[in-house]
């Protein structure tokens, strides 16, 4: 089973995710092809230039990667 996701990379994508009320999950890159899933996600509650608030916790944009699942992927 393939798990397909989109990284929220641009400045506008977290805002779009917040407006769409999609589940965003937080990962911390550890190295090549290695990640640690920090939070299995929730809706974006607040966005600042430095951080994003999800599930009552703030995550620094420079330390973490924010992802959403992509529906309709083929496996």
Coordinates of C-alpha atoms in Angstrom, one line a residue:
X1 CA 0.0 0.0 0.0
X2 CA 1.4 3.4 -1.0
X3 CA 1.1 6.3 1.3
X4 CA 1.1 9.4 -0.7
X5 CA 1.5 12.8 0.8
X6 CA 2.1 16.5 -0.1
X7 CA 4.6 18.6 1.8
X8 CA 3.3 22.0 2.6
X9 CA 6.2 23.9 1.3
X10 CA 5.1 27.4 0.1
X11 CA 4.0 30.1 2.4
X12 CA 0.4 29.9 1.2
X13 CA -0.1 26.1 1.5
X14 CA -0.5 26.0 5.3
X15 CA -3.2 28.7 4.9
X16 CA -5.0 26.6 2.3
X17 CA -4.8 23.6 4.6
X18 CA -6.3 25.7 7.5
X19 CA -9.2 26.9 5.3
X20 CA -9.8 23.4 4.0
X21 CA -9.8 22.0 7.5
X22 CA -7.6 19.0 6.4
X23 CA -5.5 16.9 8.8
X24 CA -1.9 18.0 8.7
X25 CA 0.7 15.9 10.3
X26 CA 4.1 16.9 11.5
X27 CA 7.4 15.1 10.8
X28 CA 11.0 15.9 11.7
X29 CA 13.6 15.0 9.0
X30 CA 16.4 13.0 10.5
X31 CA 18.5 12.4 7.4
X32 CA 18.3 10.9 4.0
X33 CA 15.0 8.9 3.8
X34 CA 14.6 9.0 7.6
X35 CA 11.9 10.9 9.4
X36 CA 10.3 10.9 12.9
X37 CA 6.5 11.5 13.0
X38 CA 6.2 14.0 15.7
X39 CA 2.4 14.5 15.6
X40 CA -0.2 12.5 13.7
X41 CA -2.0 15.7 13.0
X42 CA -5.0 17.7 13.2
X43 CA -6.4 20.9 11.8
X44 CA -4.1 24.0 11.6
X45 CA -5.2 26.3 14.4
X46 CA -2.8 29.2 14.0
X47 CA 0.0 30.3 11.7
X48 CA 2.8 32.7 12.4
X49 CA 5.9 33.4 10.3
X50 CA 7.9 31.1 12.6
X51 CA 5.5 28.4 13.7
X52 CA 2.3 26.5 13.0
X53 CA -0.1 25.5 15.8
X54 CA -1.7 22.1 15.4
X55 CA -3.6 20.2 18.2
X56 CA -2.7 22.9 20.7
X57 CA 1.0 22.6 20.1
X58 CA 3.3 25.0 18.3
X59 CA 5.8 23.6 15.8
X60 CA 8.7 25.7 14.4
X61 CA 8.6 25.9 10.6
X62 CA 12.4 25.6 10.3
X63 CA 12.6 22.4 12.4
X64 CA 9.6 20.4 11.1
X65 CA 7.9 19.4 7.9
X66 CA 4.1 19.6 7.5
X67 CA 2.3 17.1 5.3
X68 CA -1.2 16.3 4.2
X69 CA -2.4 13.0 2.7
X70 CA -3.2 12.9 -1.0
X71 CA -6.3 11.1 -1.7
X72 CA -6.9 9.0 -4.8
X73 CA -3.4 7.7 -5.2
X74 CA -2.9 4.4 -7.0
X75 CA -0.9 1.7 -5.4

